[in-house]
Tab-separated table of C-alpha atoms in Angstrom:
chain	number	residue	atom	x	y	z
A	130	MET	CA	98.706	112.408	93.678
A	131	THR	CA	98.614	109.275	91.894
A	132	THR	CA	98.278	107.043	88.562
A	133	LEU	CA	95.672	104.352	88.228
A	134	LEU	CA	96.647	101.549	86.020
A	135	ILE	CA	94.051	99.328	84.748
A	136	ALA	CA	95.615	95.667	84.514
A	137	GLU	CA	94.904	93.417	81.468
A	138	HIS	CA	94.933	89.836	82.781
A	139	ASP	CA	93.235	86.307	82.437
A	140	ASN	CA	92.464	86.315	85.993
A	141	ALA	CA	95.110	83.805	86.906
A	142	SER	CA	97.819	85.996	85.889
A	143	LEU	CA	99.008	89.455	84.184
A	144	LYS	CA	99.192	89.951	80.356
A	145	ASP	CA	102.462	91.029	78.929
A	146	ALA	CA	100.718	94.275	77.891
A	147	THR	CA	100.097	95.541	81.752
A	148	ASN	CA	103.828	95.154	82.458
A	149	LYS	CA	104.668	97.461	79.493
A	150	ALA	CA	101.767	100.019	80.443
A	151	LEU	CA	103.204	99.997	84.012
A	152	THR	CA	106.517	101.474	82.241
A	153	ALA	CA	104.743	104.485	80.698
A	154	ALA	CA	102.462	104.831	83.695
A	155	ALA	CA	105.481	105.297	86.157
A	156	ALA	CA	106.957	107.821	83.517
A	157	LEU	CA	104.243	110.283	84.472
A	158	GLY	CA	106.103	110.669	87.898
A	159	ALA	CA	103.349	109.679	90.436
A	160	ASP	CA	102.902	106.846	92.624
A	161	VAL	CA	101.070	104.094	90.442
A	162	GLU	CA	98.406	101.887	91.882
A	163	VAL	CA	96.976	98.825	89.877
A	164	LEU	CA	93.462	98.179	89.352
A	165	VAL	CA	92.602	94.212	88.834
A	166	ALA	CA	88.861	93.615	88.207
A	167	GLY	CA	87.714	90.142	87.144
A	168	GLN	CA	86.454	86.921	88.570
A	169	ASN	CA	88.442	84.880	90.714
A	170	ALA	CA	91.281	87.153	89.983
A	171	LYS	CA	93.448	86.869	93.393
A	172	GLY	CA	96.261	85.261	91.050
A	173	ALA	CA	96.490	88.422	88.873
A	174	ALA	CA	96.277	90.676	91.842
A	175	ASP	CA	99.053	88.932	93.556
A	176	ALA	CA	101.469	89.299	90.318
A	177	ALA	CA	100.536	93.039	89.991
A	178	ALA	CA	101.750	93.297	93.659
A	179	LYS	CA	105.127	91.906	92.962
A	180	LEU	CA	105.656	94.319	90.084
A	181	ALA	CA	108.402	96.802	90.607
A	182	GLY	CA	107.064	100.598	91.407
A	183	VAL	CA	103.276	99.657	92.095
A	184	LYS	CA	102.527	101.113	95.316
A	185	LYS	CA	99.099	99.157	96.162
A	186	VAL	CA	96.960	96.893	94.106
A	187	LEU	CA	93.092	97.377	94.106
A	188	LEU	CA	91.028	93.964	93.726
A	189	ALA	CA	87.634	94.031	92.292
A	190	ASP	CA	86.629	90.390	92.198
A	191	GLY	CA	82.787	89.441	91.476
A	192	ASP	CA	80.680	87.834	88.739
A	193	LEU	CA	80.174	91.386	87.292
A	194	TYR	CA	83.652	91.406	85.871
A	195	ALA	CA	83.773	87.893	84.525
A	196	HIS	CA	83.209	88.552	81.007
A	197	ASP	CA	84.936	91.800	80.175
A	198	LEU	CA	81.663	93.863	79.656
A	199	ALA	CA	82.967	97.265	79.028
A	200	GLU	CA	80.107	99.317	80.879
A	201	PRO	CA	80.375	97.703	84.474
A	202	LEU	CA	84.082	98.045	84.444
A	203	ALA	CA	83.943	101.780	83.206
A	204	ALA	CA	81.430	102.499	86.065
A	205	LEU	CA	83.957	100.983	88.358
A	206	ILE	CA	86.758	102.825	87.218
A	207	VAL	CA	84.625	106.141	87.315
A	208	SER	CA	83.734	105.468	90.889
A	209	LEU	CA	87.433	105.307	91.790
A	210	ALA	CA	88.544	108.283	89.785
A	211	SER	CA	88.631	111.206	92.193
A	212	GLY	CA	91.591	109.843	94.022
A	213	TYR	CA	93.741	109.748	90.749
A	214	ASP	CA	95.351	112.333	88.524
A	215	ALA	CA	95.612	109.929	85.463
A	216	ILE	CA	93.858	106.642	84.536
A	217	VAL	CA	95.958	104.623	82.185
A	218	ALA	CA	95.292	101.346	80.386
A	219	PRO	CA	97.211	99.284	77.648
A	220	ALA	CA	95.545	100.157	74.180
A	221	THR	CA	94.014	96.634	73.808
A	222	SER	CA	90.965	95.571	72.397
A	223	ARG	CA	89.324	95.103	75.840
A	224	PHE	CA	90.503	98.756	76.678
A	225	LYS	CA	89.810	100.372	73.272
A	226	ASN	CA	86.297	99.584	74.288
A	227	VAL	CA	86.448	100.586	78.099
A	228	MET	CA	88.462	103.697	78.079
A	229	PRO	CA	86.492	105.951	75.835
A	230	ARG	CA	83.666	105.346	77.989
A	231	VAL	CA	85.325	106.255	81.137
A	232	ALA	CA	86.500	109.777	79.134
A	233	ALA	CA	83.116	110.387	78.497
A	234	LEU	CA	81.821	109.818	81.886
A	235	LEU	CA	84.631	112.045	83.459
A	236	ASP	CA	83.831	114.603	80.481
A	237	VAL	CA	87.601	114.856	79.544
A	238	MET	CA	89.258	113.989	76.466
A	239	GLN	CA	91.194	110.611	75.860
A	240	VAL	CA	94.840	110.522	74.779
A	241	SER	CA	95.037	107.422	72.888
A	242	GLU	CA	97.878	104.987	71.973
A	243	ILE	CA	100.644	107.025	73.526
A	244	ILE	CA	104.323	106.063	72.581
A	245	LYS	CA	106.328	108.506	74.653
A	246	VAL	CA	105.657	110.224	77.879
A	247	VAL	CA	107.104	113.935	77.396
A	248	ALA	CA	105.784	115.615	80.447
A	249	PRO	CA	102.728	114.569	83.018
A	250	ASP	CA	100.963	116.468	80.716
A	251	THR	CA	102.286	115.996	77.347
A	252	PHE	CA	102.355	112.698	75.312
A	253	GLU	CA	103.712	111.509	71.844
A	254	ARG	CA	101.150	109.503	69.487
A	255	PRO	CA	101.139	108.076	65.991
A	256	ILE	CA	98.994	109.565	63.531
A	257	TYR	CA	98.437	108.826	59.732
A	258	ALA	CA	99.096	105.091	60.119
A	259	GLY	CA	102.478	105.984	62.080
A	260	ASN	CA	103.668	108.181	59.232
A	261	ALA	CA	103.736	111.092	61.754
A	262	ILE	CA	104.362	111.695	65.519
A	263	GLN	CA	101.731	114.057	67.098
A	264	THR	CA	102.755	115.989	70.130
A	265	VAL	CA	99.458	116.300	72.455
A	266	LYS	CA	99.401	118.440	75.603
A	267	SER	CA	96.277	117.861	77.551
A	268	LYS	CA	94.956	120.592	80.018
A	269	ASP	CA	92.415	118.280	81.636
A	270	ALA	CA	92.907	117.991	85.243
A	271	LYS	CA	92.364	114.282	84.994
A	272	LYS	CA	93.924	112.390	82.287
A	273	VAL	CA	92.669	109.244	80.528
A	274	ILE	CA	95.483	107.519	78.584
A	275	THR	CA	95.869	104.290	76.628
A	276	VAL	CA	99.279	103.059	75.776
A	277	ARG	CA	100.769	101.501	72.614
A	278	THR	CA	102.449	98.759	74.529
A	279	SER	CA	104.836	97.751	71.667
A	280	THR	CA	106.976	100.911	72.233
A	281	PHE	CA	107.593	100.407	76.174
A	282	ALA	CA	109.651	97.990	77.687
A	283	ALA	CA	108.258	95.787	80.353
A	284	ALA	CA	108.239	96.665	83.824
A	285	GLY	CA	109.996	93.768	86.052
A	286	GLU	CA	109.358	92.266	89.294
A	287	GLY	CA	110.696	93.489	92.867
A	288	GLY	CA	107.661	95.161	94.313
A	289	SER	CA	105.773	94.070	97.622
A	290	ALA	CA	102.380	96.086	97.212
A	291	ALA	CA	99.605	95.646	99.511
A	292	VAL	CA	96.585	93.926	97.844
A	293	GLU	CA	93.116	95.963	98.780
A	294	ASN	CA	89.673	94.631	97.924
A	295	VAL	CA	87.061	97.354	96.418
A	296	ALA	CA	83.570	96.897	96.436
A	297	ALA	CA	81.985	96.365	93.003
A	298	THR	CA	79.494	99.392	91.565
A	299	ALA	CA	76.112	98.746	90.657
A	300	ASP	CA	75.471	97.269	87.260
A	301	PRO	CA	74.681	99.839	84.907
A	302	GLY	CA	72.625	97.389	82.987
A	303	LEU	CA	73.340	98.427	79.370
A	304	SER	CA	74.928	95.096	78.236
A	305	SER	CA	74.511	91.390	79.277
A	306	PHE	CA	76.569	88.409	78.664
A	307	ILE	CA	75.338	85.897	76.271
A	308	GLY	CA	78.160	83.472	75.285
A	309	GLU	CA	81.481	83.412	73.746
A	310	GLU	CA	83.582	80.987	71.564
A	311	VAL	CA	87.283	81.234	72.462
A	312	ALA	CA	90.012	79.786	70.265
A	313	LYS	CA	92.614	77.873	71.907
A	314	SER	CA	96.240	77.702	70.981
A	315	ASP	CA	99.409	76.588	71.895
A	316	ARG	CA	101.289	79.161	70.140
A	317	PRO	CA	102.204	82.450	71.912
A	318	GLU	CA	99.856	85.251	71.957
A	319	LEU	CA	100.771	87.815	69.211
A	320	THR	CA	100.993	90.878	71.255
A	321	SER	CA	103.495	89.173	73.550
A	322	ALA	CA	105.247	86.767	71.063
A	323	LYS	CA	109.020	87.114	70.750
A	324	ILE	CA	108.955	85.730	67.043
A	325	ILE	CA	105.991	86.318	64.683
A	326	VAL	CA	105.382	84.525	61.382
A	327	SER	CA	102.917	86.400	58.908
A	328	GLY	CA	101.270	85.491	55.885
A	329	GLY	CA	99.991	87.838	53.183
A	330	ARG	CA	97.195	88.024	50.191
A	331	ALA	CA	99.781	85.714	48.282
A	332	MET	CA	99.381	82.720	50.569
A	333	GLN	CA	95.909	82.403	48.317
A	334	SER	CA	94.123	80.190	51.042
A	335	ARG	CA	93.699	78.887	54.428
A	336	GLU	CA	95.229	75.629	53.313
A	337	ASN	CA	98.227	77.381	52.390
A	338	PHE	CA	98.750	79.093	55.788
A	339	ALA	CA	98.385	75.485	57.273
A	340	LYS	CA	100.668	74.354	54.923
A	341	TYR	CA	103.461	76.669	54.719
A	342	ILE	CA	102.956	79.542	57.094
A	343	GLU	CA	102.201	77.395	60.495
A	344	PRO	CA	105.060	74.547	60.067
A	345	LEU	CA	107.517	77.555	59.822
A	346	ALA	CA	106.100	79.208	62.802
A	347	ASP	CA	105.998	75.848	64.906
A	348	LYS	CA	109.676	75.542	63.978
A	349	LEU	CA	110.560	78.804	65.276
A	350	GLY	CA	108.168	78.617	68.363
A	351	ALA	CA	106.724	81.689	67.088
A	352	GLY	CA	102.978	83.061	66.735
A	353	VAL	CA	101.270	83.289	63.265
A	354	GLY	CA	100.014	86.624	61.856
A	355	ALA	CA	98.450	87.796	58.688
A	356	SER	CA	97.849	90.880	56.801
A	357	ARG	CA	94.456	92.347	56.574
A	358	ALA	CA	94.108	91.733	53.160
A	359	ALA	CA	94.614	87.715	53.965
A	360	VAL	CA	92.202	88.015	56.775
A	361	ASP	CA	89.458	89.883	54.710
A	362	ALA	CA	89.892	86.962	51.989
A	363	GLY	CA	89.063	84.374	54.710
A	364	TYR	CA	92.777	83.049	54.833
A	365	ALA	CA	93.168	83.692	58.375
A	366	PRO	CA	90.915	84.492	61.489
A	367	ASN	CA	90.476	88.028	62.642
A	368	ASP	CA	92.777	87.371	65.642
A	369	TRP	CA	95.611	86.886	63.493
A	370	GLN	CA	95.502	90.321	61.887
A	371	VAL	CA	98.380	92.591	62.523
A	372	GLY	CA	98.432	96.245	61.214
A	373	GLN	CA	96.724	99.580	62.027
A	374	THR	CA	93.349	97.971	62.430
A	375	GLY	CA	94.354	94.768	63.783
A	376	LYS	CA	97.151	94.184	66.654
A	377	VAL	CA	100.463	96.398	66.916
A	378	VAL	CA	103.255	94.167	67.579
A	379	ALA	CA	107.012	94.432	68.135
A	380	PRO	CA	108.686	90.938	68.762
A	381	GLU	CA	112.226	90.288	68.251
A	382	LEU	CA	111.917	88.918	64.857
A	383	TYR	CA	109.063	89.529	62.477
A	384	VAL	CA	109.020	87.381	59.323
A	385	ALA	CA	106.558	88.620	56.303
A	386	VAL	CA	105.688	86.055	53.954
A	387	GLY	CA	103.926	87.185	51.016
A	388	ILE	CA	103.163	90.585	52.394
A	389	SER	CA	103.360	93.561	50.205
A	390	GLY	CA	103.673	95.964	52.826
A	391	ALA	CA	100.915	98.453	52.753
A	392	ILE	CA	101.298	101.347	55.355
A	393	GLN	CA	98.606	100.033	57.268
A	394	HIS	CA	100.133	96.998	58.001
A	395	LEU	CA	103.672	98.425	58.569
A	396	ALA	CA	102.119	100.549	61.384
A	397	GLY	CA	101.545	97.524	63.144
A	398	MET	CA	104.975	95.800	63.016
A	399	LYS	CA	107.732	98.389	61.880
A	400	ASP	CA	108.883	98.668	65.641
A	401	SER	CA	109.939	94.844	65.320
A	402	LYS	CA	113.614	94.471	65.964
A	403	VAL	CA	114.519	92.390	63.064
A	404	ILE	CA	112.132	92.175	60.206
A	405	VAL	CA	112.497	89.610	57.373
A	406	ALA	CA	110.474	89.781	53.897
A	407	ILE	CA	110.093	87.018	51.645
A	408	ASN	CA	108.394	88.245	48.454
A	409	LYS	CA	108.708	87.495	44.540
A	410	ASP	CA	108.099	91.348	43.826
A	411	GLU	CA	111.692	92.931	44.245
A	412	ASP	CA	109.710	96.560	44.636
A	413	ALA	CA	107.406	95.643	47.267
A	414	PRO	CA	107.279	98.231	49.991
A	415	ILE	CA	107.753	95.779	52.902
A	416	PHE	CA	111.458	95.737	51.717
A	417	GLN	CA	112.156	99.193	52.545
A	418	VAL	CA	111.513	98.456	55.994
A	419	ALA	CA	112.970	94.856	56.134
A	420	ASP	CA	116.416	94.167	57.700
A	421	TYR	CA	116.684	91.028	55.357
A	422	GLY	CA	114.857	90.440	52.304
A	423	LEU	CA	114.553	87.562	50.154
A	424	VAL	CA	113.179	87.970	46.636
A	425	ALA	CA	111.976	84.393	45.829
A	426	ASP	CA	108.785	82.462	45.330
A	427	LEU	CA	107.429	81.821	48.916
A	428	TYR	CA	106.140	78.153	47.788
A	429	GLN	CA	109.622	77.244	47.425
A	430	ALA	CA	111.579	79.351	49.979
A	431	VAL	CA	109.103	78.935	52.872
A	432	PRO	CA	109.553	75.042	52.694
A	433	GLU	CA	113.277	75.146	52.257
A	434	LEU	CA	113.470	77.411	55.336
A	435	THR	CA	111.320	75.103	57.410
A	436	ALA	CA	113.193	71.931	56.398
A	437	GLU	CA	116.683	73.918	57.030
A	438	LEU	CA	115.430	74.801	60.641
A	439	GLY	CA	114.397	71.002	60.824
A	440	LYS	CA	118.059	70.163	60.251
A	441	LEU	CA	119.298	72.533	62.941
A	442	GLY	CA	116.954	70.499	65.345
A	443	LYS	CA	114.147	73.185	65.633
């Protein structure tokens, strides 16, 4: 039959996670249709229609889908589910909230954070903080799947799919939108950044993040990340957290500053193409996965690195 991919977007455009999840959805071997649910989301739907391999785009546009409430979106997906063998979404914070509800309403198991499609019913996924890979075979007639997008290449453009409007379902009324505070930044989003500079507990304060990590990130045009220890200590906001319980990233360059390399953090960044570690402890576990390691005091090394980048015109 067909695979339904749920798009991650900001109404105006698609998030990079959608392009990567499309690659995984296409690997199932069936036609792929994309659901874009939002408010004034025609821009995102048109972008989805241009992706290579997309057969059709379903646009559910309305107030009900304006604020990413999980229950209305789950109800919409379930109402469309009869026409699909598999329902796929990127494993973002939004869909970690939505897809388990979809699986429960369909009375099937969810296959979470797959990193490889072995067959239409067989997948690989990491367990034990990425220290082991589990092969899962699902006997359910309808598969509900989330994709760890850091391991898939992004699908390109080249398609010309039709965009079809679908009606909103009734509001389950289980939650309501009260308000939101959105942090705005000129830096690239962590999950799509090509370069990330992350700080750990050794940064010692929020002021040191601003003094050392952020200037280096600005020179590189990088996103800013942090270990859980730094976030828990209040040195960095939650949306900077990289790791098993944070964001999973795979940039072209990952610079780990003052991060020891606990397995929970490594689970979120070890797929990075090039890893650079700066730590004064030469026995820190981060050096075991780093391509380049510098044993040095970060408070001396980072300003020197930032200054040298400045000389290069960065």
